[in-house]
């Protein structure tokens, strides 16, 4: 996912309506490439990096490594598999497809029409976007209003994953009473990993009190000092933890470990990195990285986060000429299938950066975006615009009816999403 920073928060009409049922989602993400002119306030950032999964209820807290990265706890796989298969078997095709989406809704004033789209399409995940100063209690009231309306399968509720972009600095969607003013990534990167982990645990507790399950952070992108603020999506907003792989690896690990300790999932973003680009994929087409290879040291923060058990990784919408010059990363079987899944061994949820409104994907129809991402091996489609979901969902359902191998691929994606929800305590199974 890519982090999306918007120019002075334009009220994105995505109000959450409490009386509208929504399906659940399992997060992960998305992070995003900031879409804002440097200096503008952040609305919603879609760049997601290394995330540590929330602990299964009752599981012991992970032991921190010397770098502050959480060691993945071992959840009872047999139980998770059994629960996931039970839910999956009872789902209609429309419900399965709905789990593949994370739709954006305005955190301060949710739009009922957009919530209706999410409900009607069985969308399993919601991202709080924009900028809210309402505080933890008021945000929790909004979230509780729609969380209880999640879809049911076999009489059991499939928990809704609620996510947001809460990195710090210009990328902090939720503010107000109960929320700390989080420093930006550069400042966080100057703290000791012990201190950052402790502070991250507090920030995560605040999100948890507000009803949020998943943070589309931390940013695992390495912005070289020679590029600095000329790197529009990350460097211009000081979202990076450092200019070399070492501090970025240790501090994304500490941030994720603190969140995991407090039971909030995180997302590594934006794979395979937005540190070497100039343009922001939210606002610019044909953003290209001509430096990063499949063995670059800048991949180390992602590799470390995956080894620590990150449940979500967000994939960027830039093109990486030395990895796959023919496709943007989110549509690349080479980036997702060979590099992320194969070489790095990632088994969790692959979430896109925003592909509902980003300029980087405007040349593709919504249907093409959905099919390209899922065919490449992606699991969860992040869109800040719910209105494109019906066309995307219909395209996926149609392809599932025509292609048995594609249908099996979708079932695998839904299974990964449900596994993440199960590990987060969001599935009810007998």
XYZ file of C-alpha atoms in Angstrom:
430
model
C 0.000 0.000 0.000
C 1.209 3.373 -0.373
C 0.764 6.217 1.955
C -1.458 8.927 0.755
C -1.087 12.359 2.145
C -3.659 14.721 0.871
C -3.595 18.421 0.559
C -5.451 20.234 3.187
C -8.031 17.721 4.208
C -10.788 17.902 1.782
C -13.765 16.363 3.393
C -13.894 13.049 1.651
C -17.488 12.059 1.662
C -17.078 8.739 3.207
C -19.103 8.957 6.300
C -19.587 5.922 8.424
C -23.158 5.218 9.120
C -23.860 3.229 12.214
C -26.999 1.565 10.964
C -25.381 0.068 7.900
C -24.105 -3.482 8.010
C -20.579 -4.104 6.768
C -18.611 -7.218 6.272
C -15.368 -7.893 7.969
C -11.927 -7.521 6.763
C -8.549 -8.597 7.820
C -5.890 -6.129 7.521
C -2.987 -5.475 6.978
C -1.609 -1.845 5.209
C -1.605 -0.327 3.439
C 0.472 2.360 3.662
C 0.743 4.658 0.727
C 2.685 7.265 -1.091
C 1.882 10.598 0.348
C -0.262 12.591 -1.963
C 0.234 16.086 -0.909
C 2.264 19.043 -1.702
C 5.085 19.185 0.832
C 3.886 21.047 3.873
C 0.200 20.241 3.457
C -1.672 18.411 6.138
C -2.160 14.706 5.774
C -5.442 13.190 5.132
C -4.978 9.612 4.381
C -1.704 7.928 3.648
C -1.655 4.737 1.943
C 1.914 3.490 2.243
C 2.060 0.542 4.484
C 5.111 -1.222 5.645
C 6.137 -3.907 8.059
C 3.328 -4.890 10.273
C 3.326 -7.217 13.168
C 0.154 -9.202 13.603
C -1.929 -8.869 16.664
C -1.579 -11.657 19.138
C -4.107 -14.388 19.292
C -6.236 -13.858 22.392
C -4.503 -15.516 25.293
C -1.153 -15.800 23.537
C 1.940 -14.554 25.297
C 3.572 -11.355 24.153
C 6.426 -11.752 21.662
C 9.956 -11.502 22.927
C 11.797 -8.519 21.495
C 15.012 -9.159 19.611
C 18.040 -6.945 20.197
C 16.851 -4.660 17.412
C 13.413 -4.293 18.935
C 11.722 -6.522 16.352
C 9.040 -8.793 17.718
C 9.604 -12.508 17.484
C 6.566 -14.118 15.910
C 4.527 -16.152 18.353
C 3.282 -19.520 17.274
C -0.484 -19.609 17.037
C -2.275 -22.959 17.011
C -2.310 -23.511 13.246
C -4.709 -26.421 13.402
C -7.256 -24.274 15.194
C -6.796 -21.346 12.837
C -7.060 -23.581 9.784
C -10.147 -25.307 11.122
C -11.875 -22.011 11.933
C -10.896 -20.410 8.643
C -12.046 -23.384 6.598
C -15.322 -23.481 8.490
C -16.056 -19.831 7.691
C -14.791 -20.071 4.110
C -16.929 -23.113 3.349
C -20.066 -21.272 4.432
C -19.443 -18.151 2.353
C -21.217 -17.284 -0.860
C -19.095 -16.178 -3.814
C -20.129 -12.568 -3.191
C -19.072 -12.796 0.456
C -15.703 -14.262 -0.490
C -15.060 -11.498 -2.992
C -16.103 -8.887 -0.433
C -13.308 -10.021 1.876
C -10.809 -8.916 -0.759
C -11.616 -5.224 -0.269
C -10.720 -2.487 2.173
C -12.856 0.572 1.523
C -12.141 4.085 2.766
C -14.565 6.087 4.890
C -14.011 9.511 6.382
C -12.907 9.227 10.003
C -14.612 12.431 11.117
C -17.868 12.242 9.214
C -18.626 8.927 7.514
C -20.847 8.993 4.450
C -23.901 6.728 4.579
C -24.055 6.256 0.815
C -20.502 4.958 0.770
C -21.176 2.716 3.738
C -24.125 1.324 1.831
C -21.794 0.403 -1.036
C -19.532 -1.418 1.399
C -22.488 -3.234 2.923
C -24.050 -4.210 -0.394
C -20.732 -5.598 -1.626
C -19.949 -7.490 1.591
C -16.728 -5.518 2.038
C -14.726 -7.027 4.866
C -12.490 -4.114 5.802
C -12.782 -0.399 6.431
C -10.076 2.240 6.433
C -10.635 5.460 8.369
C -9.367 8.255 6.125
C -9.079 12.030 6.131
C -8.301 13.801 9.362
C -10.221 13.637 12.625
C -9.700 15.565 15.853
C -12.607 13.875 17.621
C -10.472 11.804 19.988
C -10.540 8.174 21.053
C -13.998 8.036 22.653
C -15.841 9.680 19.766
C -13.958 7.571 17.206
C -14.822 4.417 19.145
C -18.484 5.362 19.058
C -18.362 5.689 15.269
C -16.497 2.412 14.842
C -18.794 0.495 17.195
C -21.738 1.774 15.196
C -20.725 -0.130 12.092
C -18.599 -2.940 13.533
C -21.654 -4.759 14.843
C -23.155 -4.809 11.368
C -20.505 -7.121 9.905
C -21.670 -10.034 7.740
C -22.586 -13.353 9.266
C -21.727 -16.799 7.979
C -23.523 -19.755 9.482
C -24.877 -17.503 12.197
C -21.365 -16.389 13.190
C -20.083 -12.878 12.662
C -17.027 -12.437 10.461
C -15.199 -9.663 12.273
C -14.597 -6.389 10.526
C -11.014 -5.122 10.470
C -10.836 -1.377 10.984
C -7.620 0.286 9.793
C -6.093 3.735 9.506
C -2.835 5.561 8.692
C -1.215 6.484 12.001
C 2.492 6.880 11.283
C 3.131 10.196 12.979
C 4.062 13.679 11.815
C 2.036 14.717 8.777
C 0.638 11.210 8.500
C -1.682 10.850 11.457
C -5.368 10.490 10.640
C -6.693 10.271 14.214
C -6.076 13.119 16.650
C -7.767 14.806 19.594
C -8.404 13.818 23.222
C -6.770 10.491 24.009
C -4.374 10.506 21.050
C -0.724 11.516 21.350
C 0.815 13.878 18.815
C 3.156 11.338 17.217
C 6.511 12.587 15.878
C 7.430 11.974 12.249
C 9.511 9.028 11.082
C 12.811 10.940 11.031
C 12.340 11.920 14.684
C 11.249 8.414 15.646
C 14.378 7.098 13.949
C 16.585 9.111 16.316
C 15.120 7.433 19.402
C 16.548 4.254 20.873
C 14.676 1.153 19.743
C 13.742 0.479 23.371
C 12.119 3.893 23.701
C 10.402 3.677 20.326
C 8.952 0.286 21.128
C 7.599 1.577 24.448
C 6.050 4.654 22.828
C 4.627 2.579 19.960
C 2.914 0.327 22.501
C 1.193 3.415 23.957
C 0.163 4.696 20.501
C -1.251 1.277 19.756
C -3.242 1.255 22.992
C -4.779 4.556 21.921
C -5.826 3.085 18.579
C -7.203 0.035 20.320
C -9.317 2.221 22.596
C -10.622 3.931 19.466
C -11.650 0.573 17.997
C -8.875 0.303 15.392
C -7.389 -3.137 14.672
C -4.768 -2.340 12.057
C -2.288 0.449 11.479
C -1.131 0.919 7.890
C 2.382 1.537 9.151
C 5.355 1.459 9.684
C 7.141 2.843 6.623
C 9.998 0.503 5.684
C 11.232 2.617 2.783
C 14.903 3.657 2.784
C 15.413 7.170 1.395
C 19.104 7.795 0.605
C 20.519 11.049 1.959
C 21.505 12.068 -1.578
C 17.824 12.115 -2.528
C 16.316 13.405 0.727
C 13.312 15.676 0.328
C 13.392 15.305 -3.464
C 11.788 11.948 -2.764
C 8.216 13.230 -2.793
C 6.218 10.334 -1.299
C 8.467 9.714 1.718
C 11.388 12.115 2.120
C 9.449 15.338 1.591
C 7.200 14.398 4.518
C 10.020 12.995 6.702
C 8.319 9.643 6.914
C 11.521 7.582 6.764
C 13.315 6.166 9.826
C 16.722 6.705 8.272
C 18.833 6.952 5.132
C 20.389 3.490 5.301
C 18.920 -0.015 5.774
C 20.258 -0.481 9.323
C 18.250 2.123 11.248
C 15.187 1.603 9.072
C 15.273 -2.116 9.836
C 15.726 -1.694 13.591
C 13.143 1.078 13.976
C 10.406 -0.418 11.816
C 10.931 -3.537 13.905
C 10.649 -1.631 17.181
C 7.527 0.217 16.031
C 5.849 -3.004 14.911
C 6.868 -4.828 18.082
C 5.293 -2.137 20.258
C 2.050 -2.361 18.335
C 2.036 -6.133 18.508
C 2.584 -5.947 22.253
C -0.618 -3.898 22.546
C -2.626 -6.118 20.211
C -2.824 -3.925 17.107
C -1.704 -5.219 13.711
C 0.711 -3.323 11.502
C 1.589 -3.241 7.795
C 5.004 -3.052 6.144
C 4.978 -0.552 3.319
C 5.628 0.134 0.467
C 7.196 -2.997 -0.976
C 9.694 -3.160 -2.604
C 10.316 0.417 -1.460
C 9.510 3.986 -2.477
C 12.791 5.456 -1.253
C 14.470 5.678 -4.675
C 11.680 7.403 -6.619
C 10.910 11.053 -7.209
C 7.187 11.135 -7.952
C 4.274 10.176 -5.731
C 2.084 7.448 -7.247
C -1.009 9.033 -5.693
C -0.575 12.122 -7.839
C 1.764 11.073 -10.634
C 1.706 8.449 -13.393
C 4.733 6.430 -14.523
C 6.716 6.616 -11.285
C 9.852 4.549 -11.857
C 12.621 3.137 -9.662
C 15.664 2.329 -11.795
C 17.901 1.415 -8.853
C 16.327 -1.282 -6.685
C 17.026 -4.922 -7.533
C 15.778 -8.150 -5.984
C 18.911 -8.287 -3.838
C 19.206 -4.628 -2.796
C 20.003 -3.946 0.868
C 17.008 -1.590 0.939
C 14.835 -4.710 1.062
C 16.300 -5.651 4.466
C 13.612 -3.856 6.539
C 10.913 -5.833 4.722
C 12.834 -9.080 5.052
C 13.320 -8.557 8.789
C 9.671 -7.632 9.331
C 8.493 -10.699 7.433
C 10.776 -12.948 9.461
C 9.342 -11.372 12.627
C 5.837 -12.393 11.578
C 4.346 -9.363 9.833
C 0.744 -10.215 8.886
C 0.452 -7.541 6.134
C 2.733 -6.134 3.472
C 1.629 -3.259 1.242
C 2.810 -3.236 -2.361
C 3.544 0.025 -4.151
C 2.258 1.197 -7.526
C 5.660 2.274 -8.869
C 7.521 0.355 -11.587
C 10.859 -1.263 -10.717
C 12.874 -1.500 -13.924
C 15.480 -3.870 -12.517
C 12.861 -6.262 -11.135
C 9.957 -6.095 -13.611
C 9.973 -3.257 -16.116
C 6.688 -4.378 -17.694
C 4.340 -3.966 -14.727
C 3.801 -1.676 -11.759
C 4.657 -3.604 -8.604
C 1.022 -4.096 -7.551
C 0.309 -5.814 -10.893
C 3.565 -7.772 -11.083
C 3.691 -11.573 -10.610
C 7.469 -11.159 -10.375
C 7.312 -8.675 -7.485
C 4.497 -10.382 -5.576
C 4.874 -14.037 -6.527
C 8.593 -14.477 -7.013
C 10.162 -11.807 -4.799
C 7.713 -11.284 -1.932
C 6.164 -14.743 -1.695
C 9.040 -16.825 -3.046
C 12.355 -15.198 -2.193
C 11.176 -13.568 1.045
C 8.780 -16.313 2.081
C 5.898 -14.000 2.983
C 2.767 -15.993 3.783
C 0.516 -13.236 5.073
C -1.839 -10.751 3.409
C -0.554 -8.745 0.447
C -2.474 -5.467 0.341
C -2.290 -2.906 -2.445
C -1.579 0.730 -2.059
C -4.654 2.728 -3.003
C -5.729 1.637 -6.477
C -9.114 3.317 -6.376
C -8.049 6.922 -6.833
C -4.283 6.973 -7.444
C -3.081 8.623 -10.638
C -0.591 5.781 -11.137
C -3.432 3.411 -12.104
C -5.774 5.832 -13.882
C -4.966 4.307 -17.284
C -6.630 1.059 -16.137
C -10.349 0.618 -15.589
C -11.379 -0.367 -12.046
C -12.128 -3.881 -13.342
C -8.665 -4.179 -14.868
C -7.015 -2.970 -11.670
C -8.801 -5.600 -9.596
C -8.031 -8.419 -12.009
C -4.395 -7.373 -12.509
C -3.716 -7.178 -8.767
C -5.394 -10.457 -7.826
C -3.947 -12.311 -10.842
C -0.464 -11.166 -9.816
C -0.968 -12.743 -6.387
C -2.337 -9.823 -4.364
C -4.938 -10.480 -1.665
C -6.563 -7.258 -0.479
C -7.512 -4.286 -2.632
C -7.302 -0.928 -0.899
C -9.434 1.833 -2.369
C -10.180 5.181 -0.796
C -13.123 5.427 -3.204
C -15.845 2.891 -2.385
C -17.716 3.761 -5.594
C -15.265 1.707 -7.702
C -15.829 -1.455 -5.660
C -18.958 -2.731 -7.476
C -17.175 -2.832 -10.848
C -14.109 -4.428 -9.301
C -16.123 -7.054 -7.431
C -18.190 -7.918 -10.496
C -15.064 -8.405 -12.601
C -13.583 -10.771 -10.016
C -16.797 -12.778 -9.712
C -17.090 -13.092 -13.480
C -13.503 -14.314 -13.822
C -14.032 -16.795 -10.989
C -16.925 -18.307 -12.918
C -14.795 -18.665 -16.035
C -11.468 -19.842 -14.635
C -11.133 -22.578 -12.008
C -7.470 -21.793 -11.335
C -8.295 -18.130 -10.745
C -11.139 -19.123 -8.417
C -8.682 -21.254 -6.422
C -6.309 -18.277 -6.239
C -9.093 -16.094 -4.837
C -9.994 -18.738 -2.266
C -6.362 -18.802 -1.160
C -6.436 -15.018 -0.734
C -9.653 -15.148 1.287
C -8.139 -17.876 3.436
C -5.093 -15.716 4.202
C -7.345 -12.794 5.117
C -9.507 -14.959 7.365
C -6.390 -16.404 9.009
C -5.263 -12.869 9.847
C -8.683 -12.131 11.306
C -8.622 -15.324 13.318
C -5.206 -14.479 14.758
C -6.566 -11.048 15.679
C -9.544 -12.587 17.498
C -12.061 -11.380 14.923
C -13.595 -14.696 13.900
C -16.262 -16.573 15.823
C -16.114 -20.332 15.309
C -17.863 -23.159 17.072
